[in-house]
PDB file of C-alpha atoms in Angstrom:
ATOM      1  CA  MET A   1     212.201  59.808 147.568  1.00  0.00           C
ATOM      2  CA  LYS A   2     215.399  58.351 146.264  1.00  0.00           C
ATOM      3  CA  ASN A   3     217.813  59.409 143.546  1.00  0.00           C
ATOM      4  CA  THR A   4     216.856  57.304 140.531  1.00  0.00           C
ATOM      5  CA  PHE A   5     220.497  57.153 139.555  1.00  0.00           C
ATOM      6  CA  ASP A   6     222.232  56.164 142.799  1.00  0.00           C
ATOM      7  CA  LEU A   7     225.463  54.228 142.344  1.00  0.00           C
ATOM      8  CA  ASP A   8     224.346  50.646 142.750  1.00  0.00           C
ATOM      9  CA  SER A   9     223.868  47.723 140.339  1.00  0.00           C
ATOM     10  CA  ARG A  10     221.773  47.871 137.164  1.00  0.00           C
ATOM     11  CA  SER A  11     218.446  49.521 137.883  1.00  0.00           C
ATOM     12  CA  ILE A  12     215.213  50.113 136.003  1.00  0.00           C
ATOM     13  CA  SER A  13     213.009  53.118 136.633  1.00  0.00           C
ATOM     14  CA  ILE A  14     209.388  53.045 135.405  1.00  0.00           C
ATOM     15  CA  GLU A  15     206.915  55.908 134.958  1.00  0.00           C
ATOM     16  CA  ILE A  16     203.314  55.108 133.987  1.00  0.00           C
ATOM     17  CA  GLY A  17     201.332  57.879 132.322  1.00  0.00           C
ATOM     18  CA  ASP A  18     197.798  57.908 130.895  1.00  0.00           C
ATOM     19  CA  GLY A  19     199.041  57.019 127.421  1.00  0.00           C
ATOM     20  CA  LEU A  20     202.764  56.394 127.795  1.00  0.00           C
ATOM     21  CA  VAL A  21     205.135  54.202 129.772  1.00  0.00           C
ATOM     22  CA  ARG A  22     208.730  55.368 130.173  1.00  0.00           C
ATOM     23  CA  ALA A  23     211.503  53.006 131.249  1.00  0.00           C
ATOM     24  CA  VAL A  24     215.045  54.110 132.071  1.00  0.00           C
ATOM     25  CA  VAL A  25     217.777  51.497 132.427  1.00  0.00           C
ATOM     26  CA  ALA A  26     220.912  52.636 134.231  1.00  0.00           C
ATOM     27  CA  ASP A  27     224.102  50.751 135.064  1.00  0.00           C
ATOM     28  CA  VAL A  28     227.458  51.433 136.679  1.00  0.00           C
ATOM     29  CA  LEU A  29     230.356  51.540 134.217  1.00  0.00           C
ATOM     30  CA  LYS A  30     233.853  52.295 135.518  1.00  0.00           C
ATOM     31  CA  GLY A  31     232.438  53.630 138.786  1.00  0.00           C
ATOM     32  CA  LYS A  32     230.004  56.036 137.154  1.00  0.00           C
ATOM     33  CA  LYS A  33     226.283  55.679 136.519  1.00  0.00           C
ATOM     34  CA  HIS A  34     225.246  55.686 132.854  1.00  0.00           C
ATOM     35  CA  ILE A  35     221.898  55.465 131.097  1.00  0.00           C
ATOM     36  CA  ILE A  36     222.114  52.414 128.854  1.00  0.00           C
ATOM     37  CA  GLY A  37     218.505  52.356 127.712  1.00  0.00           C
ATOM     38  CA  LEU A  38     215.528  54.716 127.515  1.00  0.00           C
ATOM     39  CA  ILE A  39     212.183  53.457 126.198  1.00  0.00           C
ATOM     40  CA  ASN A  40     209.032  55.499 125.587  1.00  0.00           C
ATOM     41  CA  ARG A  41     206.119  53.217 124.673  1.00  0.00           C
ATOM     42  CA  PRO A  42     202.535  54.352 123.941  1.00  0.00           C
ATOM     43  CA  VAL A  43     200.039  52.280 125.910  1.00  0.00           C
ATOM     44  CA  SER A  44     196.313  51.667 125.906  1.00  0.00           C
ATOM     45  CA  THR A  45     194.268  53.651 128.417  1.00  0.00           C
ATOM     46  CA  GLN A  46     191.618  50.914 128.554  1.00  0.00           C
ATOM     47  CA  GLY A  47     192.635  49.225 131.774  1.00  0.00           C
ATOM     48  CA  SER A  48     195.521  48.147 133.940  1.00  0.00           C
ATOM     49  CA  ASP A  49     195.826  44.721 132.282  1.00  0.00           C
ATOM     50  CA  ALA A  50     196.632  46.285 128.898  1.00  0.00           C
ATOM     51  CA  VAL A  51     199.231  48.580 130.476  1.00  0.00           C
ATOM     52  CA  ALA A  52     200.811  45.638 132.305  1.00  0.00           C
ATOM     53  CA  GLU A  53     201.085  43.722 129.005  1.00  0.00           C
ATOM     54  CA  GLU A  54     202.944  46.628 127.403  1.00  0.00           C
ATOM     55  CA  ILE A  55     205.334  46.773 130.348  1.00  0.00           C
ATOM     56  CA  LYS A  56     205.964  43.042 129.910  1.00  0.00           C
ATOM     57  CA  LYS A  57     206.898  43.760 126.286  1.00  0.00           C
ATOM     58  CA  ILE A  58     209.370  46.397 127.466  1.00  0.00           C
ATOM     59  CA  PHE A  59     211.023  43.827 129.736  1.00  0.00           C
ATOM     60  CA  GLN A  60     211.080  41.314 126.879  1.00  0.00           C
ATOM     61  CA  SER A  61     212.857  43.835 124.670  1.00  0.00           C
ATOM     62  CA  LEU A  62     215.433  44.345 127.437  1.00  0.00           C
ATOM     63  CA  GLY A  63     215.940  40.599 127.780  1.00  0.00           C
ATOM     64  CA  PHE A  64     215.021  40.293 131.463  1.00  0.00           C
ATOM     65  CA  THR A  65     212.290  41.015 134.006  1.00  0.00           C
ATOM     66  CA  PRO A  66     213.625  42.853 137.065  1.00  0.00           C
ATOM     67  CA  GLY A  67     212.731  41.641 140.523  1.00  0.00           C
ATOM     68  CA  LYS A  68     212.213  45.213 141.660  1.00  0.00           C
ATOM     69  CA  VAL A  69     211.973  48.583 139.909  1.00  0.00           C
ATOM     70  CA  ARG A  70     212.051  52.217 140.918  1.00  0.00           C
ATOM     71  CA  LEU A  71     208.661  53.824 140.412  1.00  0.00           C
ATOM     72  CA  ASN A  72     208.485  57.439 139.268  1.00  0.00           C
ATOM     73  CA  ILE A  73     205.178  59.154 140.081  1.00  0.00           C
ATOM     74  CA  PRO A  74     204.057  61.691 137.431  1.00  0.00           C
ATOM     75  CA  ARG A  75     204.411  65.210 138.780  1.00  0.00           C
ATOM     76  CA  HIS A  76     200.806  66.274 138.080  1.00  0.00           C
ATOM     77  CA  LEU A  77     199.587  63.498 140.414  1.00  0.00           C
ATOM     78  CA  VAL A  78     201.725  64.734 143.302  1.00  0.00           C
ATOM     79  CA  THR A  79     201.559  67.722 145.619  1.00  0.00           C
ATOM     80  CA  ALA A  80     205.099  69.076 145.960  1.00  0.00           C
ATOM     81  CA  ARG A  81     206.342  71.846 148.212  1.00  0.00           C
ATOM     82  CA  PHE A  82     209.741  73.411 148.759  1.00  0.00           C
ATOM     83  CA  LEU A  83     209.896  74.155 152.480  1.00  0.00           C
ATOM     84  CA  LYS A  84     212.304  75.984 154.745  1.00  0.00           C
ATOM     85  CA  ILE A  85     212.536  73.900 157.935  1.00  0.00           C
ATOM     86  CA  PRO A  86     213.901  75.435 161.189  1.00  0.00           C
ATOM     87  CA  SER A  87     216.446  72.661 161.826  1.00  0.00           C
ATOM     88  CA  VAL A  88     219.515  71.007 160.337  1.00  0.00           C
ATOM     89  CA  ASP A  89     219.138  67.854 162.452  1.00  0.00           C
ATOM     90  CA  ASP A  90     217.957  64.906 160.356  1.00  0.00           C
ATOM     91  CA  GLN A  91     215.680  63.441 163.053  1.00  0.00           C
ATOM     92  CA  GLU A  92     214.046  66.799 163.756  1.00  0.00           C
ATOM     93  CA  ILE A  93     213.553  67.403 160.021  1.00  0.00           C
ATOM     94  CA  SER A  94     211.852  64.018 159.707  1.00  0.00           C
ATOM     95  CA  LYS A  95     209.436  64.821 162.561  1.00  0.00           C
ATOM     96  CA  ILE A  96     208.585  68.251 161.137  1.00  0.00           C
ATOM     97  CA  ILE A  97     208.043  66.848 157.650  1.00  0.00           C
ATOM     98  CA  LYS A  98     205.589  64.237 158.965  1.00  0.00           C
ATOM     99  CA  ILE A  99     203.488  67.042 160.445  1.00  0.00           C
ATOM    100  CA  GLU A 100     203.767  69.134 157.259  1.00  0.00           C
ATOM    101  CA  SER A 101     202.731  66.230 155.033  1.00  0.00           C
ATOM    102  CA  ILE A 102     199.180  66.066 156.399  1.00  0.00           C
ATOM    103  CA  LYS A 103     198.657  69.836 156.063  1.00  0.00           C
ATOM    104  CA  HIS A 104     198.644  69.929 152.270  1.00  0.00           C
ATOM    105  CA  LEU A 105     196.041  67.293 151.339  1.00  0.00           C
ATOM    106  CA  PRO A 106     192.522  66.735 152.753  1.00  0.00           C
ATOM    107  CA  TYR A 107     193.276  63.104 153.649  1.00  0.00           C
ATOM    108  CA  THR A 108     194.254  61.199 156.769  1.00  0.00           C
ATOM    109  CA  ASP A 109     197.819  60.032 157.309  1.00  0.00           C
ATOM    110  CA  GLU A 110     196.863  56.476 156.268  1.00  0.00           C
ATOM    111  CA  LYS A 111     195.636  57.643 152.850  1.00  0.00           C
ATOM    112  CA  ILE A 112     198.782  59.434 151.735  1.00  0.00           C
ATOM    113  CA  ILE A 113     202.331  58.480 150.867  1.00  0.00           C
ATOM    114  CA  TYR A 114     205.001  61.119 151.270  1.00  0.00           C
ATOM    115  CA  GLY A 115     208.724  61.487 150.910  1.00  0.00           C
ATOM    116  CA  TYR A 116     211.241  64.272 151.108  1.00  0.00           C
ATOM    117  CA  ARG A 117     214.745  65.256 150.165  1.00  0.00           C
ATOM    118  CA  VAL A 118     216.970  67.773 151.949  1.00  0.00           C
ATOM    119  CA  ILE A 119     218.138  70.145 149.236  1.00  0.00           C
ATOM    120  CA  GLU A 120     220.440  72.298 151.340  1.00  0.00           C
ATOM    121  CA  LYS A 121     221.366  72.886 154.990  1.00  0.00           C
ATOM    122  CA  LEU A 122     221.894  76.588 155.629  1.00  0.00           C
ATOM    123  CA  GLU A 123     224.269  78.385 157.958  1.00  0.00           C
ATOM    124  CA  ASP A 124     221.357  80.074 159.768  1.00  0.00           C
ATOM    125  CA  GLY A 125     220.160  76.698 161.092  1.00  0.00           C
ATOM    126  CA  TYR A 126     217.423  76.178 158.513  1.00  0.00           C
ATOM    127  CA  SER A 127     217.163  73.488 155.831  1.00  0.00           C
ATOM    128  CA  LYS A 128     215.600  73.673 152.380  1.00  0.00           C
ATOM    129  CA  VAL A 129     213.517  70.550 151.793  1.00  0.00           C
ATOM    130  CA  LEU A 130     211.513  69.176 148.861  1.00  0.00           C
ATOM    131  CA  LEU A 131     208.357  67.462 150.149  1.00  0.00           C
ATOM    132  CA  ALA A 132     206.275  65.252 147.822  1.00  0.00           C
ATOM    133  CA  ILE A 133     202.831  63.876 148.758  1.00  0.00           C
ATOM    134  CA  ALA A 134     200.594  61.501 146.792  1.00  0.00           C
ATOM    135  CA  GLN A 135     197.351  59.694 147.474  1.00  0.00           C
ATOM    136  CA  ALA A 136     198.124  56.117 148.497  1.00  0.00           C
ATOM    137  CA  SER A 137     195.426  54.826 146.128  1.00  0.00           C
ATOM    138  CA  ILE A 138     197.254  56.301 143.115  1.00  0.00           C
ATOM    139  CA  VAL A 139     200.592  54.787 144.097  1.00  0.00           C
ATOM    140  CA  ASN A 140     199.013  51.419 144.909  1.00  0.00           C
ATOM    141  CA  ASN A 141     197.347  51.347 141.477  1.00  0.00           C
ATOM    142  CA  PHE A 142     200.762  51.747 139.807  1.00  0.00           C
ATOM    143  CA  ILE A 143     202.193  49.005 142.028  1.00  0.00           C
ATOM    144  CA  ASP A 144     199.329  46.660 141.078  1.00  0.00           C
ATOM    145  CA  ILE A 145     200.086  47.225 137.370  1.00  0.00           C
ATOM    146  CA  LEU A 146     203.766  46.435 137.907  1.00  0.00           C
ATOM    147  CA  ASN A 147     202.861  43.284 139.864  1.00  0.00           C
ATOM    148  CA  LYS A 148     200.734  42.138 136.919  1.00  0.00           C
ATOM    149  CA  ALA A 149     203.769  42.755 134.686  1.00  0.00           C
ATOM    150  CA  GLY A 150     205.812  40.331 136.796  1.00  0.00           C
ATOM    151  CA  VAL A 151     207.613  42.795 139.073  1.00  0.00           C
ATOM    152  CA  SER A 152     207.836  41.493 142.623  1.00  0.00           C
ATOM    153  CA  GLY A 153     208.317  44.813 144.387  1.00  0.00           C
ATOM    154  CA  ILE A 154     209.288  48.475 144.370  1.00  0.00           C
ATOM    155  CA  SER A 155     212.828  49.385 145.427  1.00  0.00           C
ATOM    156  CA  SER A 156     211.967  53.065 145.846  1.00  0.00           C
ATOM    157  CA  LEU A 157     209.575  55.838 144.852  1.00  0.00           C
ATOM    158  CA  SER A 158     210.629  59.038 143.151  1.00  0.00           C
ATOM    159  CA  LEU A 159     208.974  62.179 141.842  1.00  0.00           C
ATOM    160  CA  SER A 160     209.128  62.341 138.037  1.00  0.00           C
ATOM    161  CA  SER A 161     210.507  65.887 138.317  1.00  0.00           C
ATOM    162  CA  GLU A 162     213.435  64.527 140.314  1.00  0.00           C
ATOM    163  CA  ALA A 163     214.026  61.818 137.737  1.00  0.00           C
ATOM    164  CA  LEU A 164     213.984  64.475 134.994  1.00  0.00           C
ATOM    165  CA  PHE A 165     216.507  66.571 136.934  1.00  0.00           C
ATOM    166  CA  TYR A 166     218.880  63.666 137.522  1.00  0.00           C
ATOM    167  CA  TRP A 167     218.548  62.525 133.909  1.00  0.00           C
ATOM    168  CA  TYR A 168     219.593  65.997 132.767  1.00  0.00           C
ATOM    169  CA  MET A 169     222.586  66.049 135.119  1.00  0.00           C
ATOM    170  CA  LEU A 170     223.581  62.533 134.045  1.00  0.00           C
ATOM    171  CA  VAL A 171     223.495  62.973 130.271  1.00  0.00           C
ATOM    172  CA  GLY A 172     226.254  65.571 130.537  1.00  0.00           C
ATOM    173  CA  GLU A 173     224.278  68.546 129.281  1.00  0.00           C
ATOM    174  CA  GLY A 174     224.554  70.302 132.632  1.00  0.00           C
ATOM    175  CA  GLU A 175     228.314  70.838 132.691  1.00  0.00           C
ATOM    176  CA  GLU A 176     228.068  74.625 133.025  1.00  0.00           C
ATOM    177  CA  LYS A 177     226.303  75.844 136.148  1.00  0.00           C
ATOM    178  CA  GLU A 178     223.438  78.115 135.183  1.00  0.00           C
ATOM    179  CA  ASN A 179     219.872  79.077 136.034  1.00  0.00           C
ATOM    180  CA  LEU A 180     217.606  77.211 133.607  1.00  0.00           C
ATOM    181  CA  MET A 181     214.170  75.722 133.096  1.00  0.00           C
ATOM    182  CA  LEU A 182     213.881  72.075 132.074  1.00  0.00           C
ATOM    183  CA  VAL A 183     210.559  71.044 130.521  1.00  0.00           C
ATOM    184  CA  ASN A 184     209.503  67.494 129.675  1.00  0.00           C
ATOM    185  CA  LEU A 185     206.589  67.390 127.226  1.00  0.00           C
ATOM    186  CA  ASP A 186     204.778  64.059 127.241  1.00  0.00           C
ATOM    187  CA  MET A 187     201.565  63.095 125.492  1.00  0.00           C
ATOM    188  CA  ASP A 188     199.406  63.592 128.586  1.00  0.00           C
ATOM    189  CA  HIS A 189     201.338  65.812 130.987  1.00  0.00           C
ATOM    190  CA  ILE A 190     204.092  68.390 131.395  1.00  0.00           C
ATOM    191  CA  ASP A 191     206.955  68.286 133.899  1.00  0.00           C
ATOM    192  CA  ILE A 192     208.603  71.629 134.644  1.00  0.00           C
ATOM    193  CA  ASP A 193     211.829  71.966 136.656  1.00  0.00           C
ATOM    194  CA  ILE A 194     213.929  75.011 137.436  1.00  0.00           C
ATOM    195  CA  ILE A 195     217.561  74.362 138.238  1.00  0.00           C
ATOM    196  CA  GLU A 196     219.794  76.924 139.943  1.00  0.00           C
ATOM    197  CA  GLU A 197     223.360  75.877 139.218  1.00  0.00           C
ATOM    198  CA  ASP A 198     223.144  72.185 140.157  1.00  0.00           C
ATOM    199  CA  ARG A 199     220.132  72.275 142.511  1.00  0.00           C
ATOM    200  CA  LEU A 200     216.465  71.577 141.791  1.00  0.00           C
ATOM    201  CA  VAL A 201     214.676  74.591 143.304  1.00  0.00           C
ATOM    202  CA  PHE A 202     211.248  74.562 141.640  1.00  0.00           C
ATOM    203  CA  THR A 203     208.942  71.957 140.156  1.00  0.00           C
ATOM    204  CA  ARG A 204     205.478  72.079 138.673  1.00  0.00           C
ATOM    205  CA  GLY A 205     203.325  69.675 136.690  1.00  0.00           C
ATOM    206  CA  ALA A 206     200.194  69.895 134.599  1.00  0.00           C
ATOM    207  CA  ALA A 207     198.005  67.473 132.693  1.00  0.00           C
ATOM    208  CA  HIS A 208     197.181  68.173 129.051  1.00  0.00           C
ATOM    209  CA  SER A 209     195.851  66.439 125.949  1.00  0.00           C
ATOM    210  CA  ALA A 210     197.937  65.878 122.826  1.00  0.00           C
ATOM    211  CA  THR A 211     194.720  66.040 120.767  1.00  0.00           C
ATOM    212  CA  ASP A 212     193.730  69.477 122.077  1.00  0.00           C
ATOM    213  CA  PRO A 213     193.806  71.925 119.122  1.00  0.00           C
ATOM    214  CA  ARG A 214     195.022  74.603 121.542  1.00  0.00           C
ATOM    215  CA  GLY A 215     197.611  72.253 123.060  1.00  0.00           C
ATOM    216  CA  ARG A 216     200.667  74.267 122.035  1.00  0.00           C
ATOM    217  CA  GLU A 217     199.119  77.499 123.315  1.00  0.00           C
ATOM    218  CA  LYS A 218     198.283  75.864 126.665  1.00  0.00           C
ATOM    219  CA  ILE A 219     201.803  74.434 127.032  1.00  0.00           C
ATOM    220  CA  VAL A 220     203.285  77.904 126.515  1.00  0.00           C
ATOM    221  CA  GLN A 221     200.799  79.279 129.051  1.00  0.00           C
ATOM    222  CA  GLN A 222     201.788  76.663 131.655  1.00  0.00           C
ATOM    223  CA  ILE A 223     205.464  77.504 131.187  1.00  0.00           C
ATOM    224  CA  ARG A 224     204.746  81.240 131.490  1.00  0.00           C
ATOM    225  CA  VAL A 225     202.770  80.654 134.718  1.00  0.00           C
ATOM    226  CA  SER A 226     205.645  78.564 136.104  1.00  0.00           C
ATOM    227  CA  ILE A 227     208.180  81.299 135.381  1.00  0.00           C
ATOM    228  CA  ASN A 228     205.968  83.928 137.039  1.00  0.00           C
ATOM    229  CA  THR A 229     205.424  81.708 140.103  1.00  0.00           C
ATOM    230  CA  TYR A 230     209.141  80.990 140.444  1.00  0.00           C
ATOM    231  CA  GLN A 231     210.118  84.643 140.098  1.00  0.00           C
ATOM    232  CA  LYS A 232     207.846  85.606 142.976  1.00  0.00           C
ATOM    233  CA  GLU A 233     210.425  83.827 145.157  1.00  0.00           C
ATOM    234  CA  SER A 234     213.588  84.530 143.168  1.00  0.00           C
ATOM    235  CA  GLU A 235     214.833  87.478 141.137  1.00  0.00           C
ATOM    236  CA  ARG A 236     217.364  85.360 139.255  1.00  0.00           C
ATOM    237  CA  PRO A 237     216.630  85.418 135.501  1.00  0.00           C
ATOM    238  CA  LEU A 238     216.536  82.223 133.463  1.00  0.00           C
ATOM    239  CA  SER A 239     219.475  81.811 131.109  1.00  0.00           C
ATOM    240  CA  ARG A 240     217.589  79.382 128.847  1.00  0.00           C
ATOM    241  CA  ILE A 241     214.761  76.868 128.552  1.00  0.00           C
ATOM    242  CA  ILE A 242     215.404  73.242 127.599  1.00  0.00           C
ATOM    243  CA  LEU A 243     212.622  71.128 126.085  1.00  0.00           C
ATOM    244  CA  THR A 244     212.587  67.343 125.898  1.00  0.00           C
ATOM    245  CA  GLY A 245     210.039  64.526 125.851  1.00  0.00           C
ATOM    246  CA  ALA A 246     207.781  62.431 123.636  1.00  0.00           C
ATOM    247  CA  ASN A 247     205.409  65.183 122.471  1.00  0.00           C
ATOM    248  CA  THR A 248     205.509  65.635 118.690  1.00  0.00           C
ATOM    249  CA  GLU A 249     205.074  69.414 118.998  1.00  0.00           C
ATOM    250  CA  THR A 250     208.335  70.001 120.861  1.00  0.00           C
ATOM    251  CA  ALA A 251     209.961  71.912 117.985  1.00  0.00           C
ATOM    252  CA  ASP A 252     206.883  74.121 117.448  1.00  0.00           C
ATOM    253  CA  CYS A 253     206.687  74.826 121.184  1.00  0.00           C
ATOM    254  CA  ALA A 254     210.363  75.799 121.228  1.00  0.00           C
ATOM    255  CA  LEU A 255     209.784  78.335 118.460  1.00  0.00           C
ATOM    256  CA  ALA A 256     206.694  79.776 120.159  1.00  0.00           C
ATOM    257  CA  LEU A 257     208.467  80.070 123.528  1.00  0.00           C
ATOM    258  CA  SER A 258     211.527  81.731 122.021  1.00  0.00           C
ATOM    259  CA  LYS A 259     209.365  84.370 120.328  1.00  0.00           C
ATOM    260  CA  GLU A 260     207.097  85.056 123.284  1.00  0.00           C
ATOM    261  CA  LEU A 261     209.505  84.909 126.234  1.00  0.00           C
ATOM    262  CA  LYS A 262     212.657  86.207 124.514  1.00  0.00           C
ATOM    263  CA  VAL A 263     214.701  83.448 126.162  1.00  0.00           C
ATOM    264  CA  PRO A 264     216.983  80.968 124.307  1.00  0.00           C
ATOM    265  CA  VAL A 265     215.219  77.600 123.911  1.00  0.00           C
ATOM    266  CA  ASP A 266     217.073  74.362 123.238  1.00  0.00           C
ATOM    267  CA  ILE A 267     215.812  70.831 122.557  1.00  0.00           C
ATOM    268  CA  ILE A 268     217.419  67.669 123.922  1.00  0.00           C
ATOM    269  CA  ASP A 269     216.424  64.361 122.358  1.00  0.00           C
ATOM    270  CA  GLN A 270     215.910  61.660 124.971  1.00  0.00           C
ATOM    271  CA  GLY A 271     216.772  58.956 122.455  1.00  0.00           C
TER     272      GLY A 271
END
């Protein structure tokens, strides 16, 4: 996994959902990375060719087709674990993570793609690590779609939860260090992050349907389950919940969450 917003030249990050493609364009201005474009485009679910055509239209609107893009894998398609590894040595961590990666999915090593990020190296000789594992077939399907759209390759893979976290840190909303939940509501899935000060310490994803008459109720339920799961490992209370995304019920969800959980809920527009 790689930080979607590393300080290099102009980059495009693409996430392909069941009914939505998201593109983030970032560039370096005066030595600092800035988001200069964010596109959410509904797409047909009737085949990879139709999705590829919509991605081509995104590139046309930007005025260029990138040679390579960064591919964000939707969180609900990935198994993610926060692990405490008994080493602070990078080579040892890499060896341990390779062993851990095949424990969490019923597939052989050749049928999975995994990546990890060291979150923190501790004084007791342990390291906190985020491990992400996906079926290779899922990732390869996304790559095939991008190839059809004219992209020659993938510069890096990232977990959509990581991209959400870095987007939040980059847009300047995270100036005060606090313990908060960041929720991205898309048309077909939910991304849930918990940030302690400036570190991503919890992530969870769930698929859902925008046409489900109980959609709002189920979103609130998923957020409640995530809070309960997180607080089994941490006693730190959440200072607030932040909602964002392309779901049209964001405002209604914010009201329902505020009433039920008694926690301040804010909305950030991605546009």
